[in-house]
Coordinates of C-alpha atoms and ligand atoms in Angstrom, one line a residue:
X1 CA 135.0 113.6 111.6
X2 CA 132.3 115.9 110.3
X3 CA 129.7 113.2 111.0
X4 CA 130.3 112.8 114.6
X5 CA 129.2 116.2 115.7
X6 CA 126.7 116.9 113.0
X7 CA 123.9 116.1 115.4
X8 CA 125.1 118.5 118.0
X9 CA 125.3 121.5 115.7
X10 CA 122.3 123.6 115.2
X11 CA 122.1 122.9 111.6
X12 CA 118.4 122.3 111.1
X13 CA 117.4 123.0 107.6
X14 CA 116.0 119.9 105.9
X15 CA 118.4 119.5 103.0
X16 CA 117.2 117.9 99.8
X17 CA 118.7 114.5 99.7
X18 CA 118.2 111.9 97.0
X19 CA 116.1 108.9 97.6
X20 CA 119.1 106.7 98.5
X21 CA 120.6 109.2 100.9
X22 CA 117.2 109.9 102.5
X23 CA 115.7 106.4 102.9
X24 CA 118.5 103.8 102.3
X25 CA 121.9 105.0 103.5
X26 CA 120.4 107.6 105.8
X27 CA 122.1 109.0 108.9
X28 CA 118.8 110.1 110.4
X29 CA 118.0 108.2 113.6
X30 CA 114.4 108.0 112.7
X31 CA 115.0 106.3 109.3
X32 CA 117.6 104.0 110.9
X33 CA 115.1 103.0 113.6
X34 CA 112.4 102.3 111.0
X35 CA 114.9 100.3 109.0
X36 CA 115.7 98.2 112.1
X37 CA 112.1 97.7 112.8
X38 CA 111.1 96.7 109.3
X39 CA 114.0 94.3 108.9
X40 CA 113.1 92.8 112.3
X41 CA 109.5 92.3 111.1
X42 CA 110.8 90.4 108.0
X43 CA 113.0 88.3 110.3
X44 CA 110.0 87.7 112.6
X45 CA 108.1 86.3 109.6
X46 CA 111.0 83.9 108.9
X47 CA 111.3 82.9 112.5
X48 CA 107.6 82.5 112.7
X49 CA 107.5 80.2 109.7
X50 CA 110.2 78.1 111.3
X51 CA 108.2 77.8 114.5
X52 CA 105.2 76.6 112.5
X53 CA 107.4 73.9 110.9
X54 CA 108.5 72.8 114.4
X55 CA 104.9 72.6 115.5
X56 CA 104.0 70.7 112.3
X57 CA 106.4 68.0 113.4
X58 CA 105.4 67.9 117.0
X59 CA 101.6 68.1 116.4
X60 CA 101.5 65.7 113.4
X61 CA 104.5 63.4 113.7
X62 CA 105.1 61.2 110.7
X63 CA 102.6 63.0 108.4
X64 CA 103.6 63.5 104.8
X65 CA 103.8 67.0 103.3
X66 CA 104.9 66.6 99.7
X67 CA 104.0 70.2 98.9
X68 CA 106.5 71.4 101.6
X69 CA 109.1 69.0 100.3
X70 CA 108.8 70.7 96.9
X71 CA 109.4 74.0 98.6
X72 CA 112.2 72.8 100.9
X73 CA 113.7 69.7 99.2
X74 CA 116.6 69.4 101.7
X75 CA 114.4 69.4 104.8
X76 CA 112.0 66.5 103.9
X77 CA 112.3 62.9 102.9
X78 CA 109.4 61.0 101.4
X79 CA 107.3 64.1 102.5
X80 CA 108.3 63.6 106.1
X81 CA 110.3 66.3 108.0
X82 CA 113.8 65.0 108.6
X83 CA 115.3 64.9 112.1
X84 CA 118.4 67.0 111.3
X85 CA 116.2 69.6 109.7
X86 CA 114.1 69.6 112.8
X87 CA 117.1 70.4 115.0
X88 CA 118.2 73.1 112.5
X89 CA 114.7 74.6 112.7
X90 CA 114.8 74.8 116.5
X91 CA 118.3 76.4 116.4
X92 CA 117.5 78.9 113.8
X93 CA 114.1 79.8 115.2
X94 CA 115.6 80.5 118.6
X95 CA 118.6 82.4 117.2
X96 CA 116.4 84.5 114.9
X97 CA 113.8 85.4 117.4
X98 CA 116.2 86.4 120.2
X99 CA 119.0 88.1 118.3
X100 CA 117.5 89.1 115.0
X101 CA 114.0 90.0 115.9
X102 CA 113.6 91.1 119.5
X103 CA 117.0 92.7 120.2
X104 CA 117.0 94.5 116.8
X105 CA 113.3 95.6 117.0
X106 CA 113.5 96.9 120.5
X107 CA 117.0 98.4 120.9
X108 CA 117.6 99.0 117.2
X109 CA 114.1 100.0 116.2
X110 CA 112.5 101.8 119.2
X111 CA 115.8 102.8 120.8
X112 CA 116.9 104.6 117.6
X113 CA 113.6 106.2 116.9
X114 CA 112.7 107.3 120.4
X115 CA 116.0 108.2 122.2
X116 CA 116.7 111.5 120.4
X117 CA 113.0 112.4 120.1
X118 CA 112.2 111.8 123.8
X119 CA 115.3 113.6 125.1
X120 CA 114.9 116.6 122.8
X121 CA 118.0 116.0 120.6
X122 CA 118.3 116.4 116.9
X123 CA 119.9 113.0 116.3
X124 CA 122.2 110.4 117.9
X125 CA 125.6 111.5 119.0
X126 CA 127.3 109.6 116.2
X127 CA 125.0 109.4 113.2
X128 CA 127.5 107.7 111.0
X129 CA 128.2 105.0 113.5
X130 CA 124.5 104.6 113.8
X131 CA 124.1 103.9 110.1
X132 CA 127.0 101.5 110.3
X133 CA 125.3 99.7 113.1
X134 CA 122.2 99.1 110.9
X135 CA 124.2 98.2 107.9
X136 CA 126.0 95.4 109.7
X137 CA 122.6 93.8 110.3
X138 CA 121.7 92.7 106.7
X139 CA 125.1 91.0 106.2
X140 CA 124.6 89.2 109.5
X141 CA 121.2 88.0 108.2
X142 CA 122.7 86.8 105.0
X143 CA 125.5 84.9 106.8
X144 CA 122.9 83.3 109.1
X145 CA 120.4 82.3 106.4
X146 CA 123.2 81.0 104.2
X147 CA 123.6 78.2 106.8
X148 CA 120.4 76.7 105.5
X149 CA 121.7 76.1 102.0
X150 CA 125.3 75.0 102.6
X151 CA 126.4 71.3 102.8
X152 CA 125.1 69.8 106.0
X153 CA 122.6 72.6 106.5
X154 CA 122.0 74.8 109.4
X155 CA 123.5 74.0 112.8
X156 CA 121.6 71.8 115.3
X157 CA 123.3 72.9 118.5
X158 CA 120.4 75.3 119.6
X159 CA 120.6 79.0 120.0
X160 CA 123.0 78.3 123.0
X161 CA 125.5 76.5 120.7
X162 CA 126.8 74.2 123.4
X163 CA 130.0 72.3 122.5
X164 CA 131.0 69.7 121.6
X165 CA 128.0 69.7 119.1
X166 CA 129.0 73.2 118.1
X167 CA 132.8 72.7 118.3
X168 CA 133.4 69.4 116.4
X169 CA 132.6 69.6 112.7
X170 CA 131.9 65.9 112.5
X171 CA 129.5 65.9 115.4
X172 CA 126.3 66.4 113.4
X173 CA 125.4 67.4 109.8
X174 CA 124.9 71.0 110.7
X175 CA 128.1 71.2 112.8
X176 CA 130.1 71.8 109.7
X177 CA 130.0 75.0 107.6
X178 CA 126.5 75.8 108.9
X179 CA 127.8 76.2 112.4
X180 CA 130.8 78.3 111.2
X181 CA 128.4 80.7 109.4
X182 CA 126.2 80.9 112.5
X183 CA 129.2 82.0 114.6
X184 CA 130.4 84.5 112.0
X185 CA 126.9 85.9 111.7
X186 CA 126.8 86.4 115.4
X187 CA 130.1 88.3 115.5
X188 CA 128.9 90.7 112.9
X189 CA 125.5 91.3 114.6
X190 CA 127.2 91.8 118.0
X191 CA 129.4 94.6 116.4
X192 CA 126.1 96.2 115.2
X193 CA 124.8 96.1 118.8
X194 CA 128.0 97.5 120.2
X195 CA 127.9 100.5 117.9
X196 CA 124.3 101.0 118.7
X197 CA 124.9 100.7 122.5
X198 CA 127.8 103.2 122.5
X199 CA 125.6 105.7 120.7
X200 CA 122.6 105.3 123.0
X201 CA 124.7 105.8 126.1
X202 CA 126.6 108.8 124.8
X203 CA 123.4 110.4 123.4
X204 CA 121.4 110.0 126.6
X205 CA 124.3 111.4 128.7
X206 CA 125.3 114.2 126.4
X207 CA 122.5 115.4 124.2
X208 CA 119.6 115.9 126.5
X209 CA 117.6 119.1 125.9
X210 CA 117.8 122.0 128.3
X211 CA 116.0 121.2 131.5
X212 CA 115.9 117.4 130.8
X213 CA 117.6 116.2 133.9
X214 CA 118.1 112.5 134.3
X215 CA 115.1 112.3 136.7
X216 CA 112.8 113.9 134.2
X217 CA 113.6 111.3 131.5
X218 CA 110.6 109.1 130.4
X219 CA 111.0 105.5 131.7
X220 CA 111.4 104.4 128.0
X221 CA 114.7 106.3 128.0
X222 CA 115.9 104.9 131.3
X223 CA 115.1 101.4 130.0
X224 CA 117.0 102.0 126.8
X225 CA 119.9 103.4 128.7
X226 CA 120.2 100.6 131.1
X227 CA 119.7 98.1 128.2
X228 CA 122.6 99.7 126.3
X229 CA 124.8 99.3 129.4
X230 CA 123.9 95.7 129.6
X231 CA 124.7 95.2 125.9
X232 CA 128.0 96.9 126.2
X233 CA 129.1 94.8 129.2
X234 CA 127.7 91.4 128.2
X235 CA 128.0 91.1 124.4
X236 CA 131.9 91.3 124.3
X237 CA 132.0 88.2 126.5
X238 CA 130.1 86.3 123.9
X239 CA 132.3 87.8 121.1
X240 CA 135.3 86.4 122.9
X241 CA 133.7 83.0 123.4
X242 CA 132.6 82.8 119.8
X243 CA 136.1 83.7 118.6
X244 CA 137.5 81.0 120.9
X245 CA 135.0 78.5 119.5
X246 CA 135.9 79.5 115.9
X247 CA 139.6 78.8 116.9
X248 CA 138.6 75.4 118.2
X249 CA 136.8 74.7 115.0
X250 CA 139.2 76.1 112.5
X251 CA 142.7 76.3 114.1
X252 CA 142.9 73.1 116.2
X253 CA 142.8 74.8 119.6
X254 CA 140.9 73.2 122.4
X255 CA 139.2 75.7 124.6
X256 CA 135.9 73.9 124.7
X257 CA 136.6 70.4 123.2
X258 CA 136.8 67.6 125.8
X259 CA 138.0 64.1 125.1
X260 CA 135.5 63.2 122.4
X261 CA 135.5 60.0 120.3
X262 CA 133.9 60.6 116.9
X263 CA 133.4 57.6 114.6
X264 CA 135.6 55.5 116.9
X265 CA 138.5 57.9 116.7
X266 CA 139.7 60.1 119.6
X267 CA 139.9 63.8 118.4
X268 CA 143.4 65.2 118.1
X269 CA 142.6 68.4 119.9
X270 CA 141.2 67.6 123.3
X271 CA 141.5 68.7 126.9
X272 CA 139.2 71.7 126.8
X273 CA 136.1 72.2 128.9
X274 CA 132.7 72.5 127.4
X275 CA 131.4 73.9 130.7
X276 CA 133.5 76.9 130.2
X277 CA 131.4 77.7 127.1
X278 CA 128.3 77.4 129.2
X279 CA 129.6 80.0 131.7
X280 CA 130.7 82.4 129.0
X281 CA 127.5 81.9 127.0
X282 CA 125.1 82.5 129.9
X283 CA 127.2 85.4 131.2
X284 CA 125.8 87.0 128.0
X285 CA 122.6 84.9 127.8
X286 CA 121.0 86.0 131.0
X287 CA 121.6 89.8 130.6
X288 CA 120.4 89.3 127.0
X289 CA 117.0 88.2 128.2
X290 CA 116.9 91.5 130.1
X291 CA 118.0 93.3 127.0
X292 CA 114.7 92.0 125.6
X293 CA 112.5 92.8 128.6
X294 CA 113.8 96.1 129.9
X295 CA 112.9 98.2 126.8
X296 CA 109.3 96.9 126.8
X297 CA 109.2 97.6 130.6
X298 CA 110.0 101.2 129.9
X299 CA 107.7 101.6 126.8
X300 CA 104.8 99.9 128.6
X301 CA 105.2 102.2 131.6
X302 CA 104.8 105.2 129.3
X303 CA 101.9 103.7 127.4
X304 CA 100.1 102.7 130.6
X305 CA 100.5 106.3 132.0
X306 CA 99.4 108.0 128.8
X307 CA 96.3 105.8 128.5
X308 CA 95.4 105.8 132.2
X309 CA 95.7 109.6 132.2
X310 CA 97.6 109.2 135.5
X311 CA 101.3 109.7 136.5
X312 CA 103.2 106.5 136.5
X313 CA 103.1 105.2 140.1
X314 CA 106.5 105.3 142.0
X315 CA 108.8 106.8 139.3
X316 CA 112.0 106.7 141.4
X317 CA 111.2 103.0 142.3
X318 CA 110.7 102.2 138.6
X319 CA 114.1 103.6 137.8
X320 CA 115.7 102.0 140.8
X321 CA 114.2 98.6 140.1
X322 CA 115.4 98.7 136.5
X323 CA 118.9 99.5 137.7
X324 CA 118.6 96.7 140.2
X325 CA 117.4 94.2 137.6
X326 CA 120.3 95.4 135.4
X327 CA 122.9 94.8 138.1
X328 CA 121.4 91.5 139.3
X329 CA 121.2 90.2 135.7
X330 CA 125.0 89.7 135.8
X331 CA 124.9 87.6 138.9
X332 CA 122.4 84.9 138.0
X333 CA 123.8 83.1 135.0
X334 CA 124.4 79.9 136.9
X335 CA 120.7 79.2 137.1
X336 CA 121.0 77.8 133.6
X337 CA 123.6 75.3 134.7
X338 CA 122.2 73.6 137.8
X339 CA 122.5 70.2 136.0
X340 CA 126.0 70.8 134.9
X341 CA 127.4 69.2 138.0
X342 CA 128.0 72.4 139.9
X343 CA 128.6 72.3 143.7
X344 CA 125.3 72.5 145.6
X345 CA 126.6 75.6 147.5
X346 CA 127.2 77.4 144.2
X347 CA 123.7 76.4 143.2
X348 CA 122.4 77.9 146.4
X349 CA 124.2 81.2 145.7
X350 CA 122.7 81.4 142.2
X351 CA 119.3 80.5 143.5
X352 CA 119.5 83.4 146.0
X353 CA 120.5 86.0 143.4
X354 CA 117.9 84.7 141.0
X355 CA 115.1 84.9 143.6
X356 CA 116.3 88.4 144.5
X357 CA 115.4 89.5 141.0
X358 CA 111.8 88.7 141.9
X359 CA 111.8 91.7 144.2
X360 CA 112.4 94.6 141.7
X361 CA 110.2 92.7 139.2
X362 CA 107.4 92.7 141.8
X363 CA 108.0 96.4 142.5
X364 CA 107.4 97.1 138.9
X365 CA 104.4 95.0 138.6
X366 CA 102.7 96.5 141.6
X367 CA 103.5 100.0 140.3
X368 CA 101.9 99.2 137.0
X369 CA 98.8 98.0 138.7
X370 CA 98.8 101.0 141.0
X371 CA 99.0 103.2 137.9
X372 CA 95.9 101.4 136.5
X373 CA 94.1 101.6 139.8
X374 CA 90.9 103.7 139.5
X375 CA 92.1 105.2 136.2
X376 CA 89.9 106.3 133.3
X377 CA 91.5 103.8 131.0
X378 CA 91.5 104.3 127.2
X379 CA 91.6 100.9 125.7
X380 CA 93.6 101.7 122.6
X381 CA 95.4 98.7 120.9
X382 CA 98.7 100.0 122.4
X383 CA 97.1 100.0 125.9
X384 CA 95.7 96.5 125.4
X385 CA 99.1 95.2 124.4
X386 CA 100.7 97.0 127.4
X387 CA 98.2 95.4 129.8
X388 CA 98.8 92.1 128.0
X389 CA 102.5 92.6 128.6
X390 CA 102.0 92.8 132.3
X391 CA 99.9 89.7 132.3
X392 CA 102.4 87.7 130.3
X393 CA 105.3 89.0 132.4
X394 CA 103.6 87.8 135.6
X395 CA 102.6 84.4 134.2
X396 CA 106.2 83.8 132.9
X397 CA 107.8 85.4 135.9
X398 CA 106.0 83.1 138.4
X399 CA 107.4 79.9 136.7
X400 CA 110.8 81.6 136.9
X401 CA 110.5 81.4 140.7
X402 CA 110.0 77.7 140.4
X403 CA 112.9 77.2 138.1
X404 CA 115.2 79.3 140.2
X405 CA 115.3 76.5 142.8
X406 CA 117.8 73.7 142.0
X407 CA 115.6 70.9 143.4
X408 CA 112.8 71.9 141.0
X409 CA 115.0 72.8 138.1
X410 CA 116.9 69.5 138.2
X411 CA 113.5 67.9 137.5
X412 CA 112.3 70.4 135.0
X413 CA 115.5 71.3 133.1
X414 CA 115.2 71.0 129.4
X415 CA 111.6 70.1 129.5
X416 CA 108.7 71.9 127.9
X417 CA 108.1 73.6 131.3
X418 CA 111.2 75.7 130.4
X419 CA 109.9 76.2 126.9
X420 CA 106.7 77.5 128.4
X421 CA 108.5 79.7 130.9
X422 CA 110.7 81.5 128.4
X423 CA 108.0 81.9 125.8
X424 CA 105.8 83.7 128.3
X425 CA 108.3 85.9 130.1
X426 CA 110.7 86.6 127.2
X427 CA 109.2 85.8 123.9
X428 CA 105.6 86.7 124.2
X429 CA 106.0 89.5 126.7
X430 CA 108.8 91.2 124.7
X431 CA 106.7 90.7 121.5
X432 CA 103.8 92.4 123.2
X433 CA 106.2 95.3 124.0
X434 CA 107.0 95.5 120.3
X435 CA 103.3 95.5 119.3
X436 CA 102.4 98.0 122.0
X437 CA 105.2 100.2 120.7
X438 CA 104.2 100.0 117.1
X439 CA 100.5 100.8 117.9
X440 CA 101.5 103.7 120.0
X441 CA 104.3 105.3 117.9
X442 CA 103.2 104.4 114.4
X443 CA 101.5 107.8 114.0
X444 CA 104.8 109.5 114.9
X445 CA 106.8 107.2 112.7
X446 CA 104.7 107.4 109.6
X447 CA 102.3 110.3 110.1
X448 CA 99.3 108.0 109.7
X449 CA 97.0 106.2 112.1
X450 CA 96.6 102.4 112.3
X451 CA 93.1 101.0 112.3
X452 CA 92.0 100.6 115.9
X453 CA 89.3 98.0 115.4
X454 CA 91.7 95.7 113.5
X455 CA 94.3 96.4 116.2
X456 CA 91.9 95.4 119.0
X457 CA 91.0 92.2 117.0
X458 CA 94.7 91.5 116.5
X459 CA 95.2 91.9 120.3
X460 CA 92.5 89.5 121.4
X461 CA 93.4 86.8 118.9
X462 CA 97.1 87.1 119.8
X463 CA 96.4 87.2 123.6
X464 CA 94.2 84.1 123.5
X465 CA 96.4 82.4 121.0
X466 CA 99.5 82.9 123.2
X467 CA 97.8 81.4 126.3
X468 CA 96.4 78.5 124.2
X469 CA 99.7 77.8 122.6
X470 CA 102.1 78.1 125.5
X471 CA 100.1 77.5 128.7
X472 CA 99.6 73.8 128.0
X473 CA 103.4 73.4 127.5
X474 CA 103.7 73.5 131.3
X475 CA 101.8 70.3 131.4
X476 CA 103.9 68.7 128.7
X477 CA 106.9 69.6 130.9
X478 CA 105.4 67.9 133.9
X479 CA 104.7 64.9 131.8
X480 CA 108.4 64.8 131.0
X481 CA 108.4 65.9 127.3
X482 CA 111.9 67.1 126.5
X483 CA 112.9 70.2 124.7
X484 CA 114.5 69.8 121.2
X485 CA 113.2 66.3 120.7
X486 CA 112.2 65.3 117.2
X487 CA 110.2 62.2 118.0
X488 CA 108.9 62.3 121.6
X489 CA 106.3 59.7 120.7
X490 CA 108.9 57.0 120.4
X491 CA 108.9 56.9 124.2
X492 CA 106.1 54.7 125.5
X493 CA 105.5 57.0 128.5
X494 CA 105.0 60.0 126.3
X495 CA 102.5 58.6 123.8
X496 CA 99.6 60.1 125.8
X497 CA 100.6 63.6 125.2
X498 CA 100.2 63.4 121.4
X499 CA 96.6 64.9 121.4
X500 CA 97.7 67.8 123.6
X501 CA 100.6 68.5 121.2
X502 CA 98.2 68.4 118.3
X503 CA 96.0 71.0 120.0
X504 CA 99.0 73.2 120.8
X505 CA 100.0 73.1 117.1
X506 CA 96.5 74.1 116.0
X507 CA 96.5 77.0 118.4
X508 CA 100.0 78.0 117.2
X509 CA 98.8 78.0 113.6
X510 CA 95.9 80.3 114.6
X511 CA 98.3 82.5 116.5
X512 CA 100.5 82.7 113.4
X513 CA 97.6 83.5 111.1
X514 CA 96.4 86.3 113.4
X515 CA 99.6 88.1 112.8
X516 CA 98.5 88.6 109.2
X517 CA 96.0 91.0 110.5
X518 CA 98.8 93.1 111.9
X519 CA 100.8 93.0 108.7
X520 CA 97.7 94.0 106.7
X521 CA 96.9 96.8 109.1
X522 CA 100.5 98.0 109.0
X523 CA 100.8 98.0 105.2
X524 CA 97.4 99.4 104.6
X525 CA 97.7 102.2 107.1
X526 CA 101.2 103.1 105.9
X527 CA 99.7 104.3 102.6
X528 CA 96.0 104.9 103.3
X529 CA 95.6 105.4 107.0
X530 CA 94.0 108.7 108.2
X531 CA 96.6 111.4 108.7
X532 CA 97.9 111.6 112.2
X533 CA 98.0 114.9 114.1
X534 CA 101.0 115.9 116.2
X535 CA 99.8 114.5 119.5
X536 CA 97.0 112.0 118.9
X537 CA 97.2 110.4 122.3
X538 CA 97.4 113.7 124.2
X539 CA 100.7 112.6 125.7
X540 CA 103.3 114.6 127.6
X541 CA 106.6 113.4 126.3
X542 CA 108.7 115.5 123.8
X543 CA 108.2 113.4 120.7
X544 CA 104.6 114.4 120.6
X545 CA 105.6 118.0 120.3
X546 CA 107.3 117.4 117.0
X547 CA 105.4 117.1 113.8
X548 CA 104.1 113.6 112.7
X549 CA 106.5 112.5 111.2
X550 CA 109.2 114.7 112.5
X551 CA 111.4 116.4 109.9
X552 CA 115.1 115.8 109.6
X553 CA 116.6 117.4 112.7
X554 CA 113.3 116.9 114.6
X555 CA 112.6 120.3 115.9
X556 CA 112.7 122.9 113.2
X557 CA 114.5 126.1 114.3
X558 CA 114.0 126.0 118.1
X559 CA 115.1 123.1 120.2
X560 CA 112.6 122.2 122.9
X561 CA 113.2 123.2 126.5
X562 CA 111.9 121.0 129.3
X563 CA 110.2 122.3 132.4
X564 CA 108.7 119.2 134.1
X565 CA 108.8 115.4 134.4
X566 CA 107.2 113.2 131.9
X567 CA 104.1 112.2 133.8
X568 CA 102.0 115.3 134.4
X569 CA 98.6 113.7 133.6
X570 CA 95.4 114.9 135.3
X571 CA 97.2 117.5 137.4
X572 CA 94.6 119.1 139.7
X573 CA 93.8 122.6 138.5
X574 CA 95.4 122.3 135.1
X575 CA 93.3 123.3 132.1
X576 CA 93.8 120.0 130.4
X577 CA 94.4 116.4 131.6
X578 CA 98.0 116.5 130.4
X579 CA 100.8 119.0 130.5
X580 CA 103.5 118.6 128.0
X581 CA 107.1 118.5 129.3
X582 CA 107.8 121.7 127.4
X583 CA 105.1 123.8 129.3
X584 CA 106.7 126.2 131.8
X585 CA 105.4 126.2 135.3
X586 CA 103.9 129.7 135.0
X587 CA 101.6 128.6 132.2
X588 CA 99.7 126.2 134.5
X589 CA 100.1 128.0 137.8
X590 CA 96.9 130.0 137.6
X591 CA 94.0 128.0 136.2
X592 CA 92.2 131.0 134.8
X593 CA 89.6 129.1 132.8
X594 CA 86.8 127.1 134.4
X595 CA 87.3 123.6 132.9
X596 CA 89.9 122.4 135.3
X597 CA 91.1 118.7 135.5
X598 CA 89.5 116.5 138.1
X599 CA 91.2 116.5 141.4
Ligands
HEM1 C1 104.2 81.9 117.2 C2 105.1 82.0 118.1 C3 106.0 80.9 118.5 C4 105.9 79.5 118.5 C5 104.7 78.7 118.1 C6 107.1 79.0 119.0 C7 107.4 77.7 119.2 C8 108.6 77.1 119.6 C9 108.9 75.7 119.7 C10 107.9 74.6 119.4 C11 110.1 75.6 120.1 C12 110.9 74.3 120.2 C13 111.0 73.8 121.5 C14 111.9 72.6 121.4 O1 111.4 71.5 120.9 O2 113.0 72.8 121.7 C15 110.7 76.9 120.3 C16 111.9 77.2 120.7 C17 112.4 78.4 121.0 N1 111.7 79.6 120.8 FE1 109.9 79.8 120.1 N2 108.0 80.0 119.3 C18 107.3 81.2 119.0 C19 107.8 82.4 119.2 C20 109.1 82.7 119.8 C21 109.5 84.1 120.0 C22 108.8 85.4 119.7 C23 110.8 83.9 120.6 C24 111.6 85.1 121.0 C25 112.4 85.1 122.0 C26 111.0 82.5 120.7 C27 112.2 82.0 121.2 C28 112.5 80.6 121.2 C29 113.7 80.1 121.7 C30 114.9 80.8 122.4 C31 113.6 78.7 121.6 C32 114.7 77.7 122.0 C33 115.4 77.1 120.9 C34 116.4 76.1 121.5 O3 115.9 75.3 122.3 O4 117.5 76.2 121.1 N3 110.0 81.8 120.2 N4 109.7 77.8 120.0
CU2 CU1 118.8 83.4 133.1

């Protein structure tokens, strides 16, 4: 197994590899990270277009779009978006955004790029397994998107794939081959995540540079590490559930199929329990939302510290609260199932554990604010998105406290209040983490700077666009508008919300268009941006000591040695307002020169 220890050897010459070995089938963690990131961006574009189609229907029900019908003949009839296509859109949008955009961009993209660089390693522990992890992702994409073109189309059971809709092929048009492809695609993607997660954990435990103790790790690494543990413990549960569901569909078993009458006929395989699926799904599903929010929590902490020129406030509490969130995330899954007929005492227990998560979350929020307190803030685009992340996380988190309580949730369940909640706390906040990360680490990834003015414009349009799109959805929820409804306006009591829905759709289109600024900035800067120096943000962590972009093997001949934690910003008496982690204590002990940092 020459590949498995290649990273650990001191081999550091940059060998001349052909284009394919260097950029396509690369074993280099940086290339694999960038591949994950770019593929996720393509998927975000697809998921975004699906969201726009959903909004088209909700904002302008009954309108005719013959041009779209020409593009997507299966999805429209007489120019009007078809109901089963609508449900397919909701399912595929949710699935793509959660599994194929955010998980892949954050863990696959930033996890891969940053872990070896920030801990001072030359690569991941298992580079070949790392490449395998990435190369399972495109086949999973193909399997998933193929669902759109097979008979019956894409599944309509939502990203949660509840049976019987997902278990009985005759249940709905998309419940046939489309649902099978969806399930297979998920199995393949989960394998990719497992290979990635194993690699991250081993790498962080085994390949840290000399002097890099666990408590000197940047919070980004702590976040990626805890995330990898969550992935490793929760995804296999979904794999098992998905395989059982495939058996129900293809082999006549009945794990999840209750007594169902389809077309007047009782199914032959009955006796299973669809609630079992809900338990298994949410045992993954809730940790999964933390798989999406922990990496941004770590990245945002580092970006806030670097741009406040202050140490992160309460480092041990930041680590502890992430660990607490990680553990608690396995004990709260029942809060998605209050309406499934669970015993009220069980509901109480899940309410208690869920509310407990508010404590470490609040600890983190207050520490971020304390880091910003009286700081000389540099408003780079990364910093704006990091601050935006805190705002969105708080907005979404607060409605989570409402929904944690069974008496409230039983009213609000499956309404747009929930859609608003998770689009703030998970979708938008995590997306802001991705944007903050791209703006911050782009110079290291590609050796060029992004345009700051375009970045700031992109931030403000996105920030305003998000609040304009998702905040009013809370009111739709109060009004009783239900999630995953194609034609809410058929209900007399919901007719009044039509203008609000139209306004939301217009805001969403604006939000979507604003992302073109980001794509333009990204593509333009990739080729023509000004060259980046080694450490453009004057940051302390190790990746900024490597060239931009770092060569194969990251460090040239000498591996870095670590002498301090990651947050020595504005140290009193130091010659500059930051001290890289590689600077020995002796080098800053005696401030010989006059221009000391402020105390
Ligand atoms: C431009 C941005 C976005 C817009 C306008 C948007 C809009 C929507 C809409 C209208 C729905 C359908 C609600 C329904 O009727 O059930 C939905 C569902 C959903 N969205 Fe988004 N979304 C956006 C971004 C995201 C992102 C970034 C994520 C990432 C996590 C995400 C995750 C989901 C999920 C999980 C669902 C639920 C699907 C289901 O009910 O099965 N969305 N979104
Ligand atoms: Cu949950």
